[in-house]
Tab-separated table of C-alpha atoms and ligand atoms in Angstrom:
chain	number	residue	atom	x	y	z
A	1	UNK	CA	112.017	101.723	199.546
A	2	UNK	CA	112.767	99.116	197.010
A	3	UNK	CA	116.427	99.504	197.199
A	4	UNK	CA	116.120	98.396	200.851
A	5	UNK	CA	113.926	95.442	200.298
A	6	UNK	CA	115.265	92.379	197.997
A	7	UNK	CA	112.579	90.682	195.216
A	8	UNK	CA	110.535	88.454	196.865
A	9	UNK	CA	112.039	84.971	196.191
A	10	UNK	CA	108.793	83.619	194.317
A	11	UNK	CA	107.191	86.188	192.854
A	12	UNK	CA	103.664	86.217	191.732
A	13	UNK	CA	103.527	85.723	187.547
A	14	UNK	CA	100.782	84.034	185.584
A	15	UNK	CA	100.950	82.189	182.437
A	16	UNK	CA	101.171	85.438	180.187
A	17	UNK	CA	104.244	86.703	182.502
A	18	UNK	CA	102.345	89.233	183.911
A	19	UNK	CA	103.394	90.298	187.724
A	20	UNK	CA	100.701	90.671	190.225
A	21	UNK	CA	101.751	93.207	192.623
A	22	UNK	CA	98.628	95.121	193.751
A	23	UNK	CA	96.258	93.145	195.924
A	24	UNK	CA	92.868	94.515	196.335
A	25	UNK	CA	90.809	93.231	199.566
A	26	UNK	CA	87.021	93.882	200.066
A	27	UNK	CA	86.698	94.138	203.942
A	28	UNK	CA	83.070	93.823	203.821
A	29	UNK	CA	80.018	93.080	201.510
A	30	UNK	CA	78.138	95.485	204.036
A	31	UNK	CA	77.601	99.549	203.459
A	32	UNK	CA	75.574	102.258	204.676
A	33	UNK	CA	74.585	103.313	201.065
A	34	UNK	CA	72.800	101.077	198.493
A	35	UNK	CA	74.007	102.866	195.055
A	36	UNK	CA	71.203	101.577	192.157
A	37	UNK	CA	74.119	100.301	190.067
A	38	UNK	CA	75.973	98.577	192.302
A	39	UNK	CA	73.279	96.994	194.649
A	40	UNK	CA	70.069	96.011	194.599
A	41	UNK	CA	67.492	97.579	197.665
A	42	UNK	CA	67.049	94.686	199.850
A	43	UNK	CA	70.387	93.023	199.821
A	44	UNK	CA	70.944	90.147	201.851
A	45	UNK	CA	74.240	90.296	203.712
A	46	UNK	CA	76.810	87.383	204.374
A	47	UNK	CA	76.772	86.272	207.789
A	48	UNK	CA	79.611	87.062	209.795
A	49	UNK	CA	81.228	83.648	209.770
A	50	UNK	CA	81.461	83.263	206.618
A	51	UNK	CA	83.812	86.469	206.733
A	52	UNK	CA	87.109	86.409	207.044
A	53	UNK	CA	88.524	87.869	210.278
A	54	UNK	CA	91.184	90.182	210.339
A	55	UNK	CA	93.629	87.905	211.875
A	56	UNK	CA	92.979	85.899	208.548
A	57	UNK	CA	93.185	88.697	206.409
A	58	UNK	CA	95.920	89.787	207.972
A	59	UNK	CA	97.782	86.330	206.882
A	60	UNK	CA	97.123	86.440	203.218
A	61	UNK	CA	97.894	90.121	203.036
A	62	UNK	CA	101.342	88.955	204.343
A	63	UNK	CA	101.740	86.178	202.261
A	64	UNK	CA	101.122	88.520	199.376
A	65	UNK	CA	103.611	90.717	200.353
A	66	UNK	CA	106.193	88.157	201.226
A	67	UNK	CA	105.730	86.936	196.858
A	68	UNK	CA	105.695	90.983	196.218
A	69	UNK	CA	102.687	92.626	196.163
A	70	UNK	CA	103.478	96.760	196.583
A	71	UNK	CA	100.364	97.992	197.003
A	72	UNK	CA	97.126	97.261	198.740
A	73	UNK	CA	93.785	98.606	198.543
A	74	UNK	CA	90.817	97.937	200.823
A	75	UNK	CA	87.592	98.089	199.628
A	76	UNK	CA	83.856	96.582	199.868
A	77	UNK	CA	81.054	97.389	200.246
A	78	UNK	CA	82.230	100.099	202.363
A	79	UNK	CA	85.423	99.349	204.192
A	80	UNK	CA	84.997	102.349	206.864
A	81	UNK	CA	81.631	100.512	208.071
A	82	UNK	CA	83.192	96.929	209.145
A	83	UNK	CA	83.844	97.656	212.695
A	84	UNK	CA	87.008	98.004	214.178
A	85	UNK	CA	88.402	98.951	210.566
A	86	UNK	CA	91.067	100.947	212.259
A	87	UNK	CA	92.688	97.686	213.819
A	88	UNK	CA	93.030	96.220	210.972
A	89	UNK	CA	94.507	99.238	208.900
A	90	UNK	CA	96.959	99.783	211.656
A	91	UNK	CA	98.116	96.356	211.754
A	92	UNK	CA	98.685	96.056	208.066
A	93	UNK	CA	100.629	99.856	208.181
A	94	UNK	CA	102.678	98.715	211.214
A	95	UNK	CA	103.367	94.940	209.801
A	96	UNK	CA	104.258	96.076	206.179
A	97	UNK	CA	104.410	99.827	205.127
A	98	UNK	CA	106.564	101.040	207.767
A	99	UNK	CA	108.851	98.010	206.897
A	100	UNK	CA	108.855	99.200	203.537
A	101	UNK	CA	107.146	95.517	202.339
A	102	UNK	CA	104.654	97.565	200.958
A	103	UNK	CA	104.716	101.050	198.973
A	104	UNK	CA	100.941	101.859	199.208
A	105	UNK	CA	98.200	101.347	201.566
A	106	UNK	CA	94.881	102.776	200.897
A	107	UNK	CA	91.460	102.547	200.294
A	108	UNK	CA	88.301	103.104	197.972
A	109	UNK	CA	85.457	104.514	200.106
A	110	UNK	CA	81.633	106.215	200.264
A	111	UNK	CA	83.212	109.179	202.390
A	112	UNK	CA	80.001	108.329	204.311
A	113	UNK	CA	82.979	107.741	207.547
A	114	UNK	CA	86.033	109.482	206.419
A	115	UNK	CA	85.311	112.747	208.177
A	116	UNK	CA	85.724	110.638	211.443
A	117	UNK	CA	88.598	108.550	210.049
A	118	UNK	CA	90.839	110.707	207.765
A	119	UNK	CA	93.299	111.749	210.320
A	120	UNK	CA	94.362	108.734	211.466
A	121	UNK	CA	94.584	106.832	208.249
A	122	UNK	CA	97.104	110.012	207.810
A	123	UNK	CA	98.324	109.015	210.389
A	124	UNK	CA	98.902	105.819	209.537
A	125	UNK	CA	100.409	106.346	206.194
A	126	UNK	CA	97.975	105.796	203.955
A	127	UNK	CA	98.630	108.450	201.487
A	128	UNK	CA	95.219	108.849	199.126
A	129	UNK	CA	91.900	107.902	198.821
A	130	UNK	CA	89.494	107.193	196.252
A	131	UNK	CA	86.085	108.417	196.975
A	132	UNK	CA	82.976	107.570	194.707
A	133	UNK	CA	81.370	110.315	194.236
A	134	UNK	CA	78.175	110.392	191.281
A	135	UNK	CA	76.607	113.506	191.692
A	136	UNK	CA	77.169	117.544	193.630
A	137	UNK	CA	73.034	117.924	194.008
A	138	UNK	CA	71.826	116.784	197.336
A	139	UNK	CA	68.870	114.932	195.750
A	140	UNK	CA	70.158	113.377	193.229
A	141	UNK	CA	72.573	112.166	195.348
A	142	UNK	CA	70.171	110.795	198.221
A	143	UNK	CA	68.202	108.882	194.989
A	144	UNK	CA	70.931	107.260	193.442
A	145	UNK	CA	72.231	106.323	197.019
A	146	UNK	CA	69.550	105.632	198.163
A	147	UNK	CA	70.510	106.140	201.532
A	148	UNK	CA	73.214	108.319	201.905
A	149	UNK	CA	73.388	112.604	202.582
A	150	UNK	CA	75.686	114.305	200.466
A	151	UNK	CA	76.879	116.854	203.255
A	152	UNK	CA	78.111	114.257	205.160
A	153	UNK	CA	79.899	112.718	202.205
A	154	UNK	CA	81.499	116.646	201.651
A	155	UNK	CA	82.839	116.964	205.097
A	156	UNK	CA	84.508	113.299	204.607
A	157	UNK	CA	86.472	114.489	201.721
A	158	UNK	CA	86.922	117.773	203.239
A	159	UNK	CA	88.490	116.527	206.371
A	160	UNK	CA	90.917	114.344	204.273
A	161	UNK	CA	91.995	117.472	202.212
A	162	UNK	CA	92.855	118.979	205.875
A	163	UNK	CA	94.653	115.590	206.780
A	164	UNK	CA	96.507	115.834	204.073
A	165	UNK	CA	95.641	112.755	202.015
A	166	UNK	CA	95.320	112.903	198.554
A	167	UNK	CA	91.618	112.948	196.996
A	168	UNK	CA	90.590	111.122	193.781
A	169	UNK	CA	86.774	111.345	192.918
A	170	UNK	CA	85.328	108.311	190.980
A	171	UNK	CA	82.083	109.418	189.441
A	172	UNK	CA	79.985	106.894	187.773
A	173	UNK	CA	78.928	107.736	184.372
A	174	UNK	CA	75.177	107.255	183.804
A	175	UNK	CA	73.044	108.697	180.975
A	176	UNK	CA	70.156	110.400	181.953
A	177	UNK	CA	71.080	110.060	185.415
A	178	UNK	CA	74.519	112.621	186.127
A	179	UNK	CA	75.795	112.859	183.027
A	180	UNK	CA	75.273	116.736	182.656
A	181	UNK	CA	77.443	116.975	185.711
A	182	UNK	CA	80.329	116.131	184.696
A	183	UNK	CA	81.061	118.975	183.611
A	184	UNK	CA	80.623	120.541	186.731
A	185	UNK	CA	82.326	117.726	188.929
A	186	UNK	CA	85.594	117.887	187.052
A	187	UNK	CA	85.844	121.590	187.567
A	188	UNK	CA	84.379	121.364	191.120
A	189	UNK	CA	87.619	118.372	191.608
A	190	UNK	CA	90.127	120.035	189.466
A	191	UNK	CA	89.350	122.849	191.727
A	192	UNK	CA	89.973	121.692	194.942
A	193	UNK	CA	93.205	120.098	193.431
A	194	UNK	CA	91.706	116.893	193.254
A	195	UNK	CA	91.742	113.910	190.340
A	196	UNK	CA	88.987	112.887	189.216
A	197	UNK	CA	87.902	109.097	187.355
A	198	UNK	CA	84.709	108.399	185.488
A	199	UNK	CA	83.909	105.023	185.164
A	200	UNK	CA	81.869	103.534	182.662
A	201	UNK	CA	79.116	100.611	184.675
A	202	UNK	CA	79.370	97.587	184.442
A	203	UNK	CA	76.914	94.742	184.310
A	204	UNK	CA	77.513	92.933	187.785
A	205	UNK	CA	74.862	91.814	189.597
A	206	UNK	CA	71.175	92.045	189.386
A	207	UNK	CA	69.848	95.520	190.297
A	208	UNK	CA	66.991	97.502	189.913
A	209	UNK	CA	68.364	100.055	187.579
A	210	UNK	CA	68.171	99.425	183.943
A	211	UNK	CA	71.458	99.105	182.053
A	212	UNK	CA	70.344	99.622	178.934
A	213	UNK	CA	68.429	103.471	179.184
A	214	UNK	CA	71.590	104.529	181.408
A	215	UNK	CA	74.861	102.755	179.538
A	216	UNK	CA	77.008	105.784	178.854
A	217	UNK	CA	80.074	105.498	176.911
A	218	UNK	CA	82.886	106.874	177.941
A	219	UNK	CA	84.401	107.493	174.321
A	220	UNK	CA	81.760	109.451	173.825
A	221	UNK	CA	81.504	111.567	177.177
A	222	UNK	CA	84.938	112.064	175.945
A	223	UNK	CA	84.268	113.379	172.374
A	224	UNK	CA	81.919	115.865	173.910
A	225	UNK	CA	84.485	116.996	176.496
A	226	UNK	CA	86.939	116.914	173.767
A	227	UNK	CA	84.876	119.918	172.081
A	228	UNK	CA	85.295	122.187	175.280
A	229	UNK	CA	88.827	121.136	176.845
A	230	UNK	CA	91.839	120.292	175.609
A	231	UNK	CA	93.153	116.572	176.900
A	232	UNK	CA	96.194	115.540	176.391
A	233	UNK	CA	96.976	111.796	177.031
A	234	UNK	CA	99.720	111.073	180.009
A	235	UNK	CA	101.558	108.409	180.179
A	236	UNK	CA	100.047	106.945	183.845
A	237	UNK	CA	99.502	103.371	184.033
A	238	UNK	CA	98.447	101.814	187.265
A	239	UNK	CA	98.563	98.578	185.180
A	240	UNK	CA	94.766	98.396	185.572
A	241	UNK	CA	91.555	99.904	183.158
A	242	UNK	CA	92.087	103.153	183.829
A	243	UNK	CA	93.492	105.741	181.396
A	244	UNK	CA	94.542	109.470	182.440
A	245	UNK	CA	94.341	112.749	180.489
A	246	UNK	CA	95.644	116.163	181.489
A	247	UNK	CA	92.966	119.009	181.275
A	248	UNK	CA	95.099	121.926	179.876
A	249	UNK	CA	92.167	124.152	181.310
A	250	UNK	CA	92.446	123.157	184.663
A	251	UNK	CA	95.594	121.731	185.112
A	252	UNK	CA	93.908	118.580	186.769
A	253	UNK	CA	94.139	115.095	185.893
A	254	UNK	CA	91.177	113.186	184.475
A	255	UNK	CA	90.744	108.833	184.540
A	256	UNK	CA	88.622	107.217	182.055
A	257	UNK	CA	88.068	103.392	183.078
A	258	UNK	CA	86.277	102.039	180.182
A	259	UNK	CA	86.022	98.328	181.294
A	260	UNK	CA	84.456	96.928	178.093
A	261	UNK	CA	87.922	98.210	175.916
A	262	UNK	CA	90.698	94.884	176.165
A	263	UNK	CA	93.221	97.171	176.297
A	264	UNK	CA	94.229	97.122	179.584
A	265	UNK	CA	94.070	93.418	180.372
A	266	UNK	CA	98.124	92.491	179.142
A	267	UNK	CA	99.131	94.569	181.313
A	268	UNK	CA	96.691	93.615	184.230
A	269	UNK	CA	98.753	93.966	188.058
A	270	UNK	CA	96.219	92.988	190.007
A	271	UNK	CA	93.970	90.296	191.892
A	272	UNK	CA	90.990	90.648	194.315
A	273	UNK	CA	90.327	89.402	197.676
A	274	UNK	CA	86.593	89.237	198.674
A	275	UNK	CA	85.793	89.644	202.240
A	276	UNK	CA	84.805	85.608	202.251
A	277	UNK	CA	88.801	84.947	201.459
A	278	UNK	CA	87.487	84.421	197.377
A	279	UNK	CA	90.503	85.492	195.454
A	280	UNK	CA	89.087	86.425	191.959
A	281	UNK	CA	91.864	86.724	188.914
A	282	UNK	CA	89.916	89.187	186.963
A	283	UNK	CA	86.968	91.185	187.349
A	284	UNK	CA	85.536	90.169	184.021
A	285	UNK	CA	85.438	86.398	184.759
A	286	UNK	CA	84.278	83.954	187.437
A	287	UNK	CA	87.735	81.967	188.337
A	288	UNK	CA	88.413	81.853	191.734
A	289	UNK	CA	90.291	80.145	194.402
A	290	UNK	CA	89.509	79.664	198.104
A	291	UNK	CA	91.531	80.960	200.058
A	292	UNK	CA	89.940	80.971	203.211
A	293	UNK	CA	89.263	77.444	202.982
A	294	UNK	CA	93.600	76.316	201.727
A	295	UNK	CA	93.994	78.866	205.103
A	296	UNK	CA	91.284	76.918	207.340
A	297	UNK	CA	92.678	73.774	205.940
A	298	UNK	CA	96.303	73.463	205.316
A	299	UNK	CA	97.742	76.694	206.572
A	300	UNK	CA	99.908	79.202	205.867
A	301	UNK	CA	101.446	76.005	203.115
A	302	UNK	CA	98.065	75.552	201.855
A	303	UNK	CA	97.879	79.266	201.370
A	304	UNK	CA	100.762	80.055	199.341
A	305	UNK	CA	99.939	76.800	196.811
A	306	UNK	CA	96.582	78.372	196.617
A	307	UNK	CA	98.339	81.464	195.235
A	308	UNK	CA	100.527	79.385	192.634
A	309	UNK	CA	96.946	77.910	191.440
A	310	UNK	CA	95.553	81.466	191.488
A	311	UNK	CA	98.425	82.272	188.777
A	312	UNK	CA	97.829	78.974	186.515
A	313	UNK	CA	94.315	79.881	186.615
A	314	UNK	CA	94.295	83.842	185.689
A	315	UNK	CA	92.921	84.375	182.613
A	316	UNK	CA	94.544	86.058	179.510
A	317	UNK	CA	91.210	89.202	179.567
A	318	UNK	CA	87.883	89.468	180.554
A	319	UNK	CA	84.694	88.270	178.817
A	320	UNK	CA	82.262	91.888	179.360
A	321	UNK	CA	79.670	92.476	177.004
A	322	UNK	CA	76.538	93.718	178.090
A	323	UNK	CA	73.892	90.765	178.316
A	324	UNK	CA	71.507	90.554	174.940
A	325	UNK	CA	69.432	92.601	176.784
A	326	UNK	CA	71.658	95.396	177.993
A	327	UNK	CA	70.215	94.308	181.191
A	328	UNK	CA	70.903	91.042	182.419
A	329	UNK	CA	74.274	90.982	184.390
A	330	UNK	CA	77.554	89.600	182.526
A	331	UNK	CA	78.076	88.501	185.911
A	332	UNK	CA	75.736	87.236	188.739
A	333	UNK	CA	77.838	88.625	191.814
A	334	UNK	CA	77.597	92.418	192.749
A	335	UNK	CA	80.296	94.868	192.309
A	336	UNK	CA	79.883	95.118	196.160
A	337	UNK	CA	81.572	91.580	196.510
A	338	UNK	CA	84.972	92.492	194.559
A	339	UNK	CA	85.184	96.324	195.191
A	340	UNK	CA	85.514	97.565	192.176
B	401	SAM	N1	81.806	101.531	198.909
B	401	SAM	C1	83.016	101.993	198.346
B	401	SAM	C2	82.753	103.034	197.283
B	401	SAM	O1	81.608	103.203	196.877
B	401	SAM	O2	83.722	103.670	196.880
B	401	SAM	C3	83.911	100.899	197.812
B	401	SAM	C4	83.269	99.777	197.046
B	401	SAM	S1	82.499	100.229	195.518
B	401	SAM	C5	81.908	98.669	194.972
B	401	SAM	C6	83.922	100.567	194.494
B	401	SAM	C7	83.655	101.342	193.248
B	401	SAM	O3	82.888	100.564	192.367
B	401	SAM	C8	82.890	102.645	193.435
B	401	SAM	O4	83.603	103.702	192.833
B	401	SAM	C9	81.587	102.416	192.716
B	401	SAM	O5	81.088	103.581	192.144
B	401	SAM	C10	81.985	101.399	191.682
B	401	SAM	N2	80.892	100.557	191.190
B	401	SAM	C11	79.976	99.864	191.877
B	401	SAM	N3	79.163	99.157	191.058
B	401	SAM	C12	79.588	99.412	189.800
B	401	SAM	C13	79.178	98.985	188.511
B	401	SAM	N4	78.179	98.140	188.330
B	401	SAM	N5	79.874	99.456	187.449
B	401	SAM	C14	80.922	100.307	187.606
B	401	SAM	N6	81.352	100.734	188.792
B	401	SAM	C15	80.699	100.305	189.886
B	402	SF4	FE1	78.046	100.880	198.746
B	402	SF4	FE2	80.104	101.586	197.240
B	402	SF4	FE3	78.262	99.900	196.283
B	402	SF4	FE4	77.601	102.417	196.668
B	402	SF4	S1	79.158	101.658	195.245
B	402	SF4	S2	76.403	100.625	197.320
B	402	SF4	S3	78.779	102.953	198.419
B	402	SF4	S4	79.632	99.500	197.932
């Protein structure tokens, strides 16, 4: 699909010479579930005008494109709740992947509305999904949820097996909370053929859960897997924290995104879009330009100078460490805002 589609004539590349070429777009700060590390339990939402609309997301998706972004992911909150999702997805399949402009559309999710959605996002091209998934025990899953039902969470990812996308499970690595199941979820994924990614949390945003009695690190989780499997490092790179292992055992792949390690940040791809038209550099650090505002302002002009500035201004890595407490957030906003 490349050969038929010449380099964009101003690509996107910051000050280190890195190319941006994955966009990732949170649709909505809004979701069904309120996961205790990623929100707090009363959260107070954005009001709808302060979101963009689609037509407006629409626009900076394609003037990403046009400077050569491949791949877009859509994200939240939870992307499946803002309503009338489909339109959108459809428009940015028909307007870019089946030109080719694009390589990959697809989309982090709950699963909490993929059993009602997976066919037609098949349909539509989208070729994967990620789908966060902490825990395989009903209960545990309702608590750390706080609102959501496993089963119906199962049948998503079951009816995008039968669609035909591909499955990759995100588990969130918690002591004390799942982490004698992960075991147990990478041979449940590996499996059913899917990949599975732990992830080690990160301090964003104030919630109720404390950071300090759950922080689990992921070199560790993998020195004790080490002892029972045999990984072998791959070569993957998605140009973004994660790093991928092949389980001899099972044949399936397994992502470690250890957010804390600088390793991944020269070779960082990406930029985020937050469903008020924020575009943040990094997901370690608070630089950000308006984009909904150079849109509302100066237009689609406006817009693409607001993406040179976004380039001057993205920053060489991020800044995580866990506050002096372990609890207080590196970062006030909620992972909710960015996506992930
Ligand atoms: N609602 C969708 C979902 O849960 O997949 C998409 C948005 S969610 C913010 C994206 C990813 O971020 C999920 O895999 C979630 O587990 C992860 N996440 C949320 N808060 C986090 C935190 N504080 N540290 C690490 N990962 C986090
Ligand atoms: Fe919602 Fe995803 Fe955050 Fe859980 S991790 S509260 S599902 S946005």
């Amino acid at each position: 699909m490349n050969a038929i589609h010449p380099p964009p004539h101003k690509p996107l590349v910051d000050r280190y010479g890195r190319h941006v070429t994955y966009l990732r777009v949170s649709v909505t700060d809004r979701c069904d579930f309120r996961c205790t590390y990623c929100m707090g339990e009363d959260m107070t939402f954005l009001p709808k005008s302060e979101v963009l609309s689609f037509e407006e997301i629409q626009t900076i998706v394609g003037a990403f494109v046009a400077r050569g972004v491949r791949k877009v992911r859509l994200t939240g909150g939870e992307p499946l709740v803002r309503r009338d999702i489909m339109k959108l997805i459809t428009a940015i399949s028909e307007t870019h992947l089946a030109a080719g402009a694009l390589d990959e559309l697809t989309l982090t999710t709950n699963g909490s509305q993929l059993a009602k959605h997976a066919e037609t996002l098949a349909g539509l091209g989208v070729k994967r999904v990620n789908v966060s998934l902490d825990t395989l025990d009903g209960a545990r899953f309702t608590e750390i949820t706080r609102r959501g039902r496993l089963p119906q969470v199962l049948d998503g990812i079951e009816a995008a097996q039968a669609a035909g996308l591909g499955v990759k499970i995100n588990m969130v690595a918690m002591r004390g909370v799942n982490e004698d199941e992960i075991v147990p979820m990478l041979e449940w994924a590996h499996g059913r053929g899917f990949e599975l990614t732990l992830i080690e949390a990160m301090p964003l945003g104030d919630v109720a859960l404390d950071r300090t009695e759950t922080h689990l690190s992921l070199r560790e989780v993998r020195d004790r897997l080490s002892e029972r499997f045999t990984l072998d490092p791959i070569a993957k790179r998605t140009g973004g924290p994660a790093r991928y292992m092949r389980v001899a055992e099972t044949g399936g792949t397994l992502g470690f995104i250890t957010p804390f390690s600088h390793n991944f940040c020269e070779s960082c791809n990406r930029v985020r879009l937050t469903c008020t038209g924020q575009l943040y550099m990094c997901l370690g650090q608070d630089d950000r330009v308006d984009l909904r505002d150079a849109l509302r302002t100066k237009g689609p002009e406006g817009l693409d100078a607001a993406l040179d500035r976004a380039m001057i201004l993205k920053p060489k890595g991020h800044d995580f460490v866990i506050g002096r407490t372990h609890t207080d957030p590196a970062l006030a906003r909620h992972m909710s805002v960015t996506g992930g």
